GROMACS .gro file of C-alpha atoms in nm:
model
  427
    1MET     CA    1 -18.263 -21.885  -0.027
    2LYS     CA    2 -17.976 -21.887   0.221
    3ARG     CA    3 -17.907 -21.555   0.390
    4VAL     CA    4 -17.569 -21.397   0.299
    5SER     CA    5 -17.442 -21.176   0.580
    6THR     CA    6 -17.114 -21.046   0.714
    7TYR     CA    7 -17.245 -21.124   1.059
    8GLY     CA    8 -17.198 -21.492   1.132
    9TRP     CA    9 -17.418 -21.486   1.440
   10LEU     CA   10 -17.703 -21.337   1.234
   11GLU     CA   11 -17.681 -21.621   0.985
   12GLU     CA   12 -17.696 -21.869   1.271
   13MET     CA   13 -18.003 -21.696   1.413
   14SER     CA   14 -18.176 -21.699   1.074
   15GLU     CA   15 -18.153 -22.078   1.079
   16ILE     CA   16 -18.392 -22.101   1.377
   17GLU     CA   17 -18.696 -22.291   1.258
   18GLY     CA   18 -19.051 -22.262   1.388
   19GLY     CA   19 -19.167 -22.104   1.709
   20ALA     CA   20 -19.185 -21.741   1.812
   21PHE     CA   21 -18.824 -21.666   1.716
   22SER     CA   22 -18.820 -21.777   1.353
   23ASP     CA   23 -18.825 -21.423   1.212
   24VAL     CA   24 -18.612 -21.252   1.477
   25ALA     CA   25 -18.315 -21.227   1.238
   26ASP     CA   26 -18.531 -21.037   0.985
   27GLN     CA   27 -18.646 -20.798   1.256
   28ILE     CA   28 -18.288 -20.728   1.366
   29GLU     CA   29 -18.161 -20.676   1.013
   30ALA     CA   30 -18.441 -20.432   0.936
   31SER     CA   31 -18.307 -20.190   1.199
   32SER     CA   32 -17.951 -20.057   1.175
   33SER     CA   33 -17.968 -19.957   1.542
   34SER     CA   34 -18.069 -20.309   1.645
   35LEU     CA   35 -17.804 -20.460   1.422
   36GLN     CA   36 -17.528 -20.250   1.582
   37THR     CA   37 -17.661 -20.315   1.932
   38TYR     CA   38 -17.680 -20.693   1.906
   39HIS     CA   39 -17.363 -20.721   1.706
   40ALA     CA   40 -17.178 -20.562   1.995
   41VAL     CA   41 -17.307 -20.848   2.212
   42LEU     CA   42 -17.306 -21.151   1.986
   43GLY     CA   43 -17.029 -21.053   1.746
   44PHE     CA   44 -16.762 -21.069   2.012
   45LEU     CA   45 -16.604 -21.367   2.182
   46PRO     CA   46 -16.267 -21.372   2.356
   47LYS     CA   47 -16.001 -21.533   2.142
   48PRO     CA   48 -15.854 -21.848   2.285
   49PHE     CA   49 -15.486 -21.848   2.371
   50GLU     CA   50 -15.271 -21.949   2.079
   51ALA     CA   51 -14.907 -22.037   2.102
   52LYS     CA   52 -14.687 -21.853   1.853
   53SER     CA   53 -14.466 -22.041   1.616
   54ARG     CA   54 -14.096 -22.044   1.697
   55ASN     CA   55 -13.858 -21.829   1.499
   56MET     CA   56 -13.684 -22.017   1.224
   57PRO     CA   57 -13.302 -21.999   1.250
   58ILE     CA   58 -13.153 -21.717   1.041
   59SER     CA   59 -12.926 -21.967   0.867
   60SER     CA   60 -13.234 -22.157   0.748
   61LEU     CA   61 -13.398 -21.837   0.623
   62LEU     CA   62 -13.082 -21.747   0.433
   63LYS     CA   63 -13.089 -22.087   0.264
   64LEU     CA   64 -13.457 -22.055   0.175
   65TYR     CA   65 -13.398 -21.707   0.031
   66GLY     CA   66 -13.098 -21.822  -0.172
   67SER     CA   67 -13.259 -22.140  -0.304
   68LYS     CA   68 -13.448 -22.102  -0.631
   69ARG     CA   69 -13.641 -22.421  -0.569
   70SER     CA   70 -13.752 -22.357  -0.211
   71GLY     CA   71 -14.074 -22.182  -0.312
   72ARG     CA   72 -14.049 -21.983   0.010
   73LYS     CA   73 -13.828 -21.692  -0.095
   74THR     CA   74 -14.095 -21.432  -0.025
   75GLU     CA   75 -14.157 -21.574   0.321
   76ALA     CA   76 -13.783 -21.579   0.391
   77ARG     CA   77 -13.741 -21.221   0.267
   78THR     CA   78 -14.020 -21.097   0.494
   79GLN     CA   79 -13.875 -21.275   0.798
   80LEU     CA   80 -13.522 -21.148   0.734
   81GLN     CA   81 -13.638 -20.788   0.690
   82THR     CA   82 -13.865 -20.801   0.995
   83ARG     CA   83 -13.596 -20.940   1.223
   84PHE     CA   84 -13.305 -20.745   1.072
   85ALA     CA   85 -13.279 -20.463   1.327
   86GLY     CA   86 -13.243 -20.700   1.624
   87LEU     CA   87 -12.966 -20.914   1.475
   88ASP     CA   88 -12.593 -20.899   1.542
   89TYR     CA   89 -12.401 -20.695   1.286
   90SER     CA   90 -12.215 -20.999   1.160
   91VAL     CA   91 -12.549 -21.157   1.072
   92GLN     CA   92 -12.679 -20.831   0.924
   93LYS     CA   93 -12.379 -20.824   0.690
   94LYS     CA   94 -12.464 -21.170   0.560
   95ILE     CA   95 -12.818 -21.058   0.484
   96LEU     CA   96 -12.699 -20.740   0.315
   97TRP     CA   97 -12.452 -20.928   0.095
   98LEU     CA   98 -12.727 -21.168  -0.006
   99PHE     CA   99 -12.986 -20.895  -0.068
  100LEU     CA  100 -12.747 -20.684  -0.276
  101ASP     CA  101 -12.746 -20.965  -0.529
  102GLY     CA  102 -13.123 -20.992  -0.513
  103ALA     CA  103 -13.414 -20.811  -0.674
  104GLN     CA  104 -13.456 -20.433  -0.684
  105GLN     CA  105 -13.675 -20.429  -0.373
  106ASP     CA  106 -13.401 -20.613  -0.182
  107ARG     CA  107 -13.131 -20.375  -0.302
  108LYS     CA  108 -13.342 -20.078  -0.192
  109PHE     CA  109 -13.372 -20.237   0.152
  110CYS     CA  110 -12.991 -20.246   0.166
  111TYR     CA  111 -12.947 -19.886   0.046
  112LYS     CA  112 -13.183 -19.764   0.317
  113HIS     CA  113 -13.000 -19.942   0.599
  114LEU     CA  114 -12.648 -19.875   0.474
  115LYS     CA  115 -12.716 -19.501   0.476
  116TYR     CA  116 -12.727 -19.516   0.857
  117THR     CA  117 -12.482 -19.805   0.918
  118TRP     CA  118 -12.231 -19.745   0.639
  119ASP     CA  119 -11.940 -19.986   0.610
  120ALA     CA  120 -11.671 -19.916   0.350
  121VAL     CA  121 -11.644 -20.290   0.284
  122PHE     CA  122 -11.965 -20.258   0.078
  123GLU     CA  123 -11.843 -19.965  -0.134
  124PRO     CA  124 -11.705 -20.163  -0.435
  125LYS     CA  125 -12.033 -20.356  -0.455
  126ILE     CA  126 -12.242 -20.038  -0.430
  127ILE     CA  127 -12.039 -19.871  -0.706
  128GLU     CA  128 -12.080 -20.182  -0.919
  129LEU     CA  129 -12.457 -20.173  -0.867
  130TRP     CA  130 -12.470 -19.800  -0.941
  131GLU     CA  131 -12.285 -19.840  -1.270
  132ARG     CA  132 -12.510 -20.133  -1.364
  133HIS     CA  133 -12.857 -20.013  -1.256
  134HIS     CA  134 -12.827 -19.635  -1.195
  135GLU     CA  135 -13.091 -19.645  -0.921
  136PRO     CA  136 -13.159 -19.308  -0.748
  137GLU     CA  137 -13.147 -19.470  -0.403
  138CYS     CA  138 -12.802 -19.605  -0.482
  139ALA     CA  139 -12.688 -19.260  -0.599
  140HIS     CA  140 -12.812 -19.099  -0.276
  141LEU     CA  141 -12.619 -19.357  -0.074
  142LEU     CA  142 -12.294 -19.287  -0.258
  143VAL     CA  143 -12.346 -18.911  -0.227
  144TYR     CA  144 -12.391 -18.943   0.149
  145CYS     CA  145 -12.131 -19.211   0.223
  146GLY     CA  146 -11.922 -19.302  -0.082
  147ASN     CA  147 -11.562 -19.227  -0.165
  148ILE     CA  148 -11.519 -18.852  -0.210
  149ASP     CA  149 -11.279 -18.888  -0.504
  150TYR     CA  150 -11.523 -19.111  -0.692
  151LEU     CA  151 -11.801 -18.862  -0.619
  152ARG     CA  152 -11.592 -18.566  -0.737
  153PHE     CA  153 -11.490 -18.747  -1.057
  154HIS     CA  154 -11.854 -18.829  -1.139
  155LEU     CA  155 -11.998 -18.502  -1.002
  156GLU     CA  156 -12.230 -18.413  -1.290
  157GLU     CA  157 -12.359 -18.769  -1.308
  158PHE     CA  158 -12.458 -18.763  -0.941
  159VAL     CA  159 -12.603 -18.413  -0.970
  160ARG     CA  160 -12.841 -18.543  -1.237
  161ALA     CA  161 -12.930 -18.847  -1.026
  162THR     CA  162 -12.982 -18.653  -0.701
  163ASP     CA  163 -12.938 -18.274  -0.692
  164TYR     CA  164 -12.656 -18.020  -0.680
  165TYR     CA  165 -12.730 -17.926  -0.319
  166SER     CA  166 -12.661 -18.277  -0.182
  167VAL     CA  167 -12.345 -18.323  -0.389
  168ALA     CA  168 -12.208 -17.977  -0.305
  169LYS     CA  169 -12.279 -18.025   0.065
  170ARG     CA  170 -12.087 -18.356   0.075
  171ILE     CA  171 -11.785 -18.247  -0.130
  172GLY     CA  172 -11.777 -17.898   0.022
  173ALA     CA  173 -11.768 -18.038   0.376
  174GLU     CA  174 -11.453 -18.241   0.302
  175ASP     CA  175 -11.282 -18.018   0.046
  176LYS     CA  176 -11.251 -17.654   0.150
  177ASN     CA  177 -11.120 -17.564  -0.196
  178PHE     CA  178 -11.438 -17.686  -0.364
  179VAL     CA  179 -11.619 -17.387  -0.512
  180ILE     CA  180 -11.993 -17.395  -0.439
  181GLU     CA  181 -12.185 -17.251  -0.733
  182SER     CA  182 -12.466 -17.055  -0.572
  183GLU     CA  183 -12.667 -17.021  -0.893
  184ARG     CA  184 -12.701 -17.401  -0.915
  185LEU     CA  185 -12.852 -17.438  -0.570
  186GLY     CA  186 -13.190 -17.294  -0.665
  187GLY     CA  187 -13.240 -17.047  -0.383
  188PHE     CA  188 -13.090 -16.800  -0.138
  189ASP     CA  189 -13.205 -17.025   0.145
  190ARG     CA  190 -13.024 -17.329   0.008
  191PHE     CA  191 -12.705 -17.132  -0.051
  192VAL     CA  192 -12.674 -17.002   0.305
  193ARG     CA  193 -12.771 -17.340   0.444
  194VAL     CA  194 -12.504 -17.526   0.248
  195LEU     CA  195 -12.247 -17.268   0.362
  196TYR     CA  196 -12.345 -17.341   0.721
  197GLU     CA  197 -12.341 -17.719   0.671
  198THR     CA  198 -11.995 -17.707   0.510
  199ASN     CA  199 -11.864 -17.488   0.794
  200ARG     CA  200 -11.803 -17.184   0.574
  201SER     CA  201 -11.866 -16.816   0.630
  202ILE     CA  202 -11.973 -16.523   0.415
  203GLY     CA  203 -11.872 -16.158   0.423
  204ASN     CA  204 -12.100 -15.882   0.548
  205PHE     CA  205 -12.168 -15.742   0.203
  206GLY     CA  206 -12.262 -16.079   0.056
  207ALA     CA  207 -12.480 -16.168   0.356
  208THR     CA  208 -12.657 -15.830   0.349
  209ASP     CA  209 -12.711 -15.863  -0.025
  210ILE     CA  210 -12.875 -16.205   0.013
  211LEU     CA  211 -13.091 -16.116   0.314
  212TRP     CA  212 -13.237 -15.795   0.172
  213LYS     CA  213 -13.296 -15.953  -0.168
  214ALA     CA  214 -13.488 -16.229   0.012
  215ILE     CA  215 -13.684 -15.970   0.214
  216HIS     CA  216 -13.773 -15.766  -0.094
  217TYR     CA  217 -13.874 -16.072  -0.294
  218SER     CA  218 -14.092 -16.198  -0.007
  219LEU     CA  219 -14.263 -15.861   0.024
  220LEU     CA  220 -14.346 -15.861  -0.346
  221ARG     CA  221 -14.498 -16.205  -0.324
  222GLY     CA  222 -14.695 -16.112  -0.013
  223ILE     CA  223 -14.843 -15.804  -0.177
  224CYS     CA  224 -14.932 -16.002  -0.490
  225HIS     CA  225 -15.138 -16.255  -0.291
  226ILE     CA  226 -14.890 -16.543  -0.325
  227GLY     CA  227 -14.702 -16.496   0.000
  228ASP     CA  228 -14.658 -16.797   0.222
  229ILE     CA  229 -14.641 -16.822   0.599
  230ALA     CA  230 -14.370 -17.043   0.745
  231PRO     CA  231 -14.494 -17.361   0.920
  232TYR     CA  232 -14.373 -17.228   1.255
  233PHE     CA  233 -14.648 -16.965   1.242
  234HIS     CA  234 -14.929 -17.172   1.089
  235ASN     CA  235 -15.071 -17.339   1.397
  236TYR     CA  236 -15.072 -17.074   1.665
  237GLU     CA  237 -15.356 -17.153   1.904
  238GLY     CA  238 -15.503 -16.831   2.039
  239LYS     CA  239 -15.567 -16.816   2.413
  240ILE     CA  240 -15.823 -16.601   2.591
  241ASP     CA  241 -15.882 -16.512   2.953
  242TRP     CA  242 -16.205 -16.545   3.153
  243ASP     CA  243 -16.336 -16.219   3.011
  244GLY     CA  244 -16.275 -16.330   2.654
  245ASN     CA  245 -15.975 -16.102   2.603
  246PRO     CA  246 -15.666 -16.233   2.420
  247ILE     CA  247 -15.392 -16.346   2.655
  248GLU     CA  248 -15.130 -16.309   2.386
  249THR     CA  249 -15.151 -16.131   2.053
  250LEU     CA  250 -14.936 -16.169   1.746
  251VAL     CA  251 -14.814 -15.899   1.510
  252PRO     CA  252 -14.697 -16.000   1.161
  253SER     CA  253 -14.325 -16.011   1.087
  254ILE     CA  254 -14.112 -16.045   0.776
  255THR     CA  255 -13.983 -16.367   0.934
  256TRP     CA  256 -14.324 -16.520   0.866
  257SER     CA  257 -14.188 -16.571   0.514
  258SER     CA  258 -14.026 -16.915   0.482
  259LEU     CA  259 -13.754 -16.775   0.258
  260VAL     CA  260 -13.658 -16.493   0.496
  261MET     CA  261 -13.681 -16.716   0.800
  262VAL     CA  262 -13.431 -16.969   0.662
  263CYS     CA  263 -13.195 -16.702   0.528
  264MET     CA  264 -13.196 -16.516   0.858
  265ARG     CA  265 -13.146 -16.839   1.057
  266TYR     CA  266 -12.827 -16.940   0.874
  267ILE     CA  267 -12.682 -16.595   0.803
  268PHE     CA  268 -12.689 -16.533   1.178
  269ARG     CA  269 -12.441 -16.822   1.211
  270ILE     CA  270 -12.216 -16.771   0.908
  271ALA     CA  271 -12.183 -16.392   0.898
  272SER     CA  272 -12.155 -16.097   1.133
  273LYS     CA  273 -12.446 -16.084   1.376
  274ASN     CA  274 -12.495 -15.719   1.275
  275VAL     CA  275 -12.643 -15.824   0.940
  276VAL     CA  276 -12.937 -16.001   1.102
  277ALA     CA  277 -12.963 -15.751   1.387
  278GLU     CA  278 -13.009 -15.467   1.136
  279ALA     CA  279 -13.286 -15.655   0.957
  280ILE     CA  280 -13.459 -15.739   1.285
  281GLN     CA  281 -13.437 -15.375   1.395
  282TRP     CA  282 -13.609 -15.268   1.072
  283ASP     CA  283 -13.867 -15.548   1.106
  284MET     CA  284 -13.949 -15.436   1.461
  285HIS     CA  285 -13.992 -15.079   1.341
  286VAL     CA  286 -14.246 -15.195   1.081
  287ARG     CA  287 -14.418 -15.422   1.334
  288ASN     CA  288 -14.450 -15.140   1.588
  289LEU     CA  289 -14.604 -14.912   1.327
  290PHE     CA  290 -14.839 -15.191   1.216
  291GLN     CA  291 -14.941 -15.250   1.577
  292ASP     CA  292 -15.009 -14.878   1.625
  293LEU     CA  293 -15.236 -14.888   1.320
  294ILE     CA  294 -15.407 -15.227   1.350
  295GLY     CA  295 -15.306 -15.380   1.681
  296GLY     CA  296 -15.218 -15.745   1.733
  297ARG     CA  297 -15.446 -16.045   1.700
  298CYS     CA  298 -15.506 -16.368   1.883
  299TYR     CA  299 -15.546 -16.599   1.584
  300SER     CA  300 -15.743 -16.918   1.627
  301ASN     CA  301 -15.613 -17.249   1.503
  302SER     CA  302 -15.876 -17.278   1.231
  303LEU     CA  303 -15.924 -17.202   0.865
  304ASP     CA  304 -16.082 -16.866   0.949
  305GLY     CA  305 -15.790 -16.784   1.177
  306PHE     CA  306 -15.539 -16.876   0.910
  307LEU     CA  307 -15.716 -16.670   0.643
  308GLU     CA  308 -15.725 -16.376   0.882
  309LYS     CA  309 -15.352 -16.421   0.940
  310ARG     CA  310 -15.290 -16.421   0.563
  311LYS     CA  311 -15.481 -16.094   0.524
  312ASP     CA  312 -15.286 -15.931   0.807
  313TYR     CA  313 -14.957 -16.054   0.663
  314ARG     CA  314 -15.040 -15.904   0.323
  315ALA     CA  315 -15.123 -15.570   0.489
  316PHE     CA  316 -14.793 -15.592   0.678
  317CYS     CA  317 -14.607 -15.654   0.351
  318ARG     CA  318 -14.758 -15.342   0.199
  319LEU     CA  319 -14.646 -15.132   0.495
  320ALA     CA  320 -14.300 -15.293   0.499
  321TYR     CA  321 -14.256 -15.239   0.124
  322ALA     CA  322 -14.333 -14.870   0.169
  323LEU     CA  323 -14.073 -14.855   0.449
  324PHE     CA  324 -13.806 -15.053   0.263
  325PRO     CA  325 -13.473 -14.885   0.356
  326ASP     CA  326 -13.332 -14.655   0.090
  327ASP     CA  327 -12.977 -14.769   0.162
  328LYS     CA  328 -13.075 -15.129   0.077
  329LYS     CA  329 -13.242 -15.059  -0.256
  330HIS     CA  330 -12.917 -15.095  -0.450
  331PHE     CA  331 -12.914 -15.463  -0.350
  332ILE     CA  332 -13.236 -15.525  -0.543
  333SER     CA  333 -13.151 -15.327  -0.856
  334ASP     CA  334 -13.009 -15.629  -1.040
  335ALA     CA  335 -13.338 -15.813  -1.075
  336ASP     CA  336 -13.195 -16.074  -1.309
  337ARG     CA  337 -12.995 -16.224  -1.022
  338TYR     CA  338 -13.305 -16.312  -0.826
  339ILE     CA  339 -13.302 -16.677  -0.722
  340LEU     CA  340 -13.634 -16.843  -0.642
  341ASN     CA  341 -13.676 -17.073  -0.347
  342SER     CA  342 -13.607 -17.420  -0.486
  343ASP     CA  343 -13.910 -17.581  -0.321
  344GLU     CA  344 -14.141 -17.322  -0.473
  345SER     CA  345 -13.970 -17.217  -0.797
  346THR     CA  346 -14.182 -17.441  -1.020
  347SER     CA  347 -14.516 -17.314  -0.897
  348TYR     CA  348 -14.417 -16.949  -0.880
  349SER     CA  349 -14.236 -16.947  -1.213
  350GLU     CA  350 -14.568 -17.043  -1.368
  351GLN     CA  351 -14.736 -16.734  -1.227
  352SER     CA  352 -14.869 -16.502  -1.497
  353MET     CA  353 -14.693 -16.203  -1.343
  354ASP     CA  354 -14.317 -16.175  -1.380
  355ARG     CA  355 -14.112 -15.978  -1.131
  356THR     CA  356 -14.154 -15.652  -1.323
  357LYS     CA  357 -14.531 -15.684  -1.288
  358TRP     CA  358 -14.488 -15.765  -0.921
  359VAL     CA  359 -14.296 -15.440  -0.869
  360GLU     CA  360 -14.557 -15.239  -1.059
  361ASN     CA  361 -14.833 -15.399  -0.852
  362ALA     CA  362 -14.648 -15.329  -0.525
  363ASP     CA  363 -14.570 -14.969  -0.620
  364LEU     CA  364 -14.937 -14.909  -0.701
  365ALA     CA  365 -15.054 -15.080  -0.379
  366THR     CA  366 -14.828 -14.863  -0.162
  367LYS     CA  367 -14.859 -14.533  -0.347
  368ASP     CA  368 -14.897 -14.244  -0.099
  369LEU     CA  369 -14.936 -14.494   0.186
  370LEU     CA  370 -14.690 -14.333   0.428
  371GLU     CA  371 -14.802 -13.983   0.335
  372THR     CA  372 -15.163 -14.075   0.412
  373ILE     CA  373 -15.067 -14.224   0.749
  374GLN     CA  374 -14.885 -13.904   0.839
  375LYS     CA  375 -15.147 -13.670   0.690
  376TYR     CA  376 -15.433 -13.828   0.885
  377GLN     CA  377 -15.218 -13.883   1.197
  378LEU     CA  378 -15.328 -14.247   1.204
  379THR     CA  379 -15.081 -14.358   1.471
  380LYS     CA  380 -15.199 -14.090   1.713
  381LYS     CA  381 -15.446 -14.181   1.986
  382MET     CA  382 -15.758 -13.968   1.955
  383ASN     CA  383 -16.126 -13.967   2.040
  384ILE     CA  384 -16.411 -13.977   1.787
  385ASP     CA  385 -16.447 -13.599   1.763
  386GLU     CA  386 -16.074 -13.545   1.713
  387TRP     CA  387 -16.064 -13.804   1.436
  388LYS     CA  388 -16.369 -13.653   1.268
  389GLU     CA  389 -16.206 -13.310   1.270
  390ILE     CA  390 -15.883 -13.444   1.114
  391TYR     CA  391 -16.072 -13.647   0.855
  392ILE     CA  392 -16.289 -13.355   0.744
  393LYS     CA  393 -15.991 -13.121   0.738
  394ASN     CA  394 -15.794 -13.347   0.506
  395THR     CA  395 -16.079 -13.482   0.293
  396LEU     CA  396 -16.319 -13.202   0.207
  397PRO     CA  397 -16.223 -12.939  -0.051
  398LYS     CA  398 -16.097 -12.609   0.090
  399GLU     CA  399 -16.267 -12.380  -0.160
  400GLU     CA  400 -16.489 -12.111   0.003
  401VAL     CA  401 -16.773 -12.174  -0.241
  402PHE     CA  402 -16.787 -12.541  -0.145
  403LEU     CA  403 -16.766 -12.466   0.227
  404SER     CA  404 -17.041 -12.202   0.215
  405PHE     CA  405 -17.259 -12.439   0.011
  406VAL     CA  406 -17.217 -12.714   0.273
  407GLU     CA  407 -17.290 -12.468   0.553
  408HIS     CA  408 -17.594 -12.326   0.376
  409LEU     CA  409 -17.750 -12.668   0.326
  410ASN     CA  410 -17.645 -12.779   0.674
  411LEU     CA  411 -17.483 -13.091   0.527
  412GLN     CA  412 -17.299 -13.336   0.749
  413PRO     CA  413 -17.012 -13.518   0.578
  414VAL     CA  414 -17.004 -13.892   0.611
  415CYS     CA  415 -16.702 -13.982   0.823
  416PRO     CA  416 -16.585 -14.343   0.849
  417THR     CA  417 -16.441 -14.465   1.175
  418LYS     CA  418 -16.066 -14.443   1.209
  419GLU     CA  419 -16.047 -14.824   1.221
  420ASP     CA  420 -16.243 -14.861   0.897
  421PHE     CA  421 -16.030 -14.593   0.731
  422ILE     CA  422 -15.707 -14.778   0.825
  423LYS     CA  423 -15.841 -15.112   0.704
  424GLU     CA  424 -15.943 -14.961   0.372
  425LEU     CA  425 -15.597 -14.809   0.342
  426LEU     CA  426 -15.396 -15.123   0.424
  427TYR     CA  427 -15.616 -15.410   0.311
   0.00000   0.00000   0.00000
């Protein structure tokens, strides 16, 4: 039976007849190590020089593409698309006109390129194709580049084909009287971004309302174990010195929330700087208190490091929720106006807990938190004996009967370390 092998040289060797080498191919194939070793030697030969075929003239390719009987339309299409970017614009236009009358894959090729090299001469054709095929790629092209009056007249049609954000951004940038409907954008972050991209501003009250709603919502999610961490803070690579000590440590921040980060970024540019400065000042206050309690960490760029970061962020959210400013609580009283982040609304709307449950969970998780920190003087630097004295003073009952009973039996109360006590309190 003839040997079937993916190694041509091995087949050739198996054809050796007689003599001491007749079974050498079997010996090689029986050992994967030998097979890899000898394949590296015999499986390689330098390829001889081969001249490349000359490029066919574009005019010939256009004829082949346009001819139903050529039998080479696919070949012509591939060549035209491959060489498109290096051609003169006059030639590119000929290809685009031809492709726009072609199959769907050819039209999509045109939509993609016209988005970056738009020419109004194509607009009537694009509108014709949109009204005939209603392809999403065609809709996106008209939203980005098409006639603004046509877009405004067919607004709802294009919103269904693309999204309200894209349509509002395009019309709002050119028509300052266009009213942007914030509730249709799907998120605080999208609303402030579209205001920035349409060169609009927002008053201090409105900006403060949005930012603190976003902060409060993010804290609730963080406490309820569904908080995210923005991509900017995902891949921090911890550095250590020669002694193994962290060179730089990180302390959680409310800006680790994607929603807050985006809101803060754009509000800083469309409203008074004081709005963001006030939020940062509060965030720094919480961070300083968190650092006094826990310290910072040098997170590693690994799964363990990321999970550790998530745990610290949740603990931070609990502390921040307890310290939420009283003068900002009226912004969060109208819970029905909460707008979920559009990129996450589907997954979070399916959570079993609604916002009322989130608030109940957060209130329970932070109950007496600040009072305990103050009562046990947890931010104060102290030695082991000082901590033990404070812990016993605040933990053991004060009744004389209990105290005399403890003294009589010479009992020693179990006292956790201050670090363990804080972790149990926050985590």
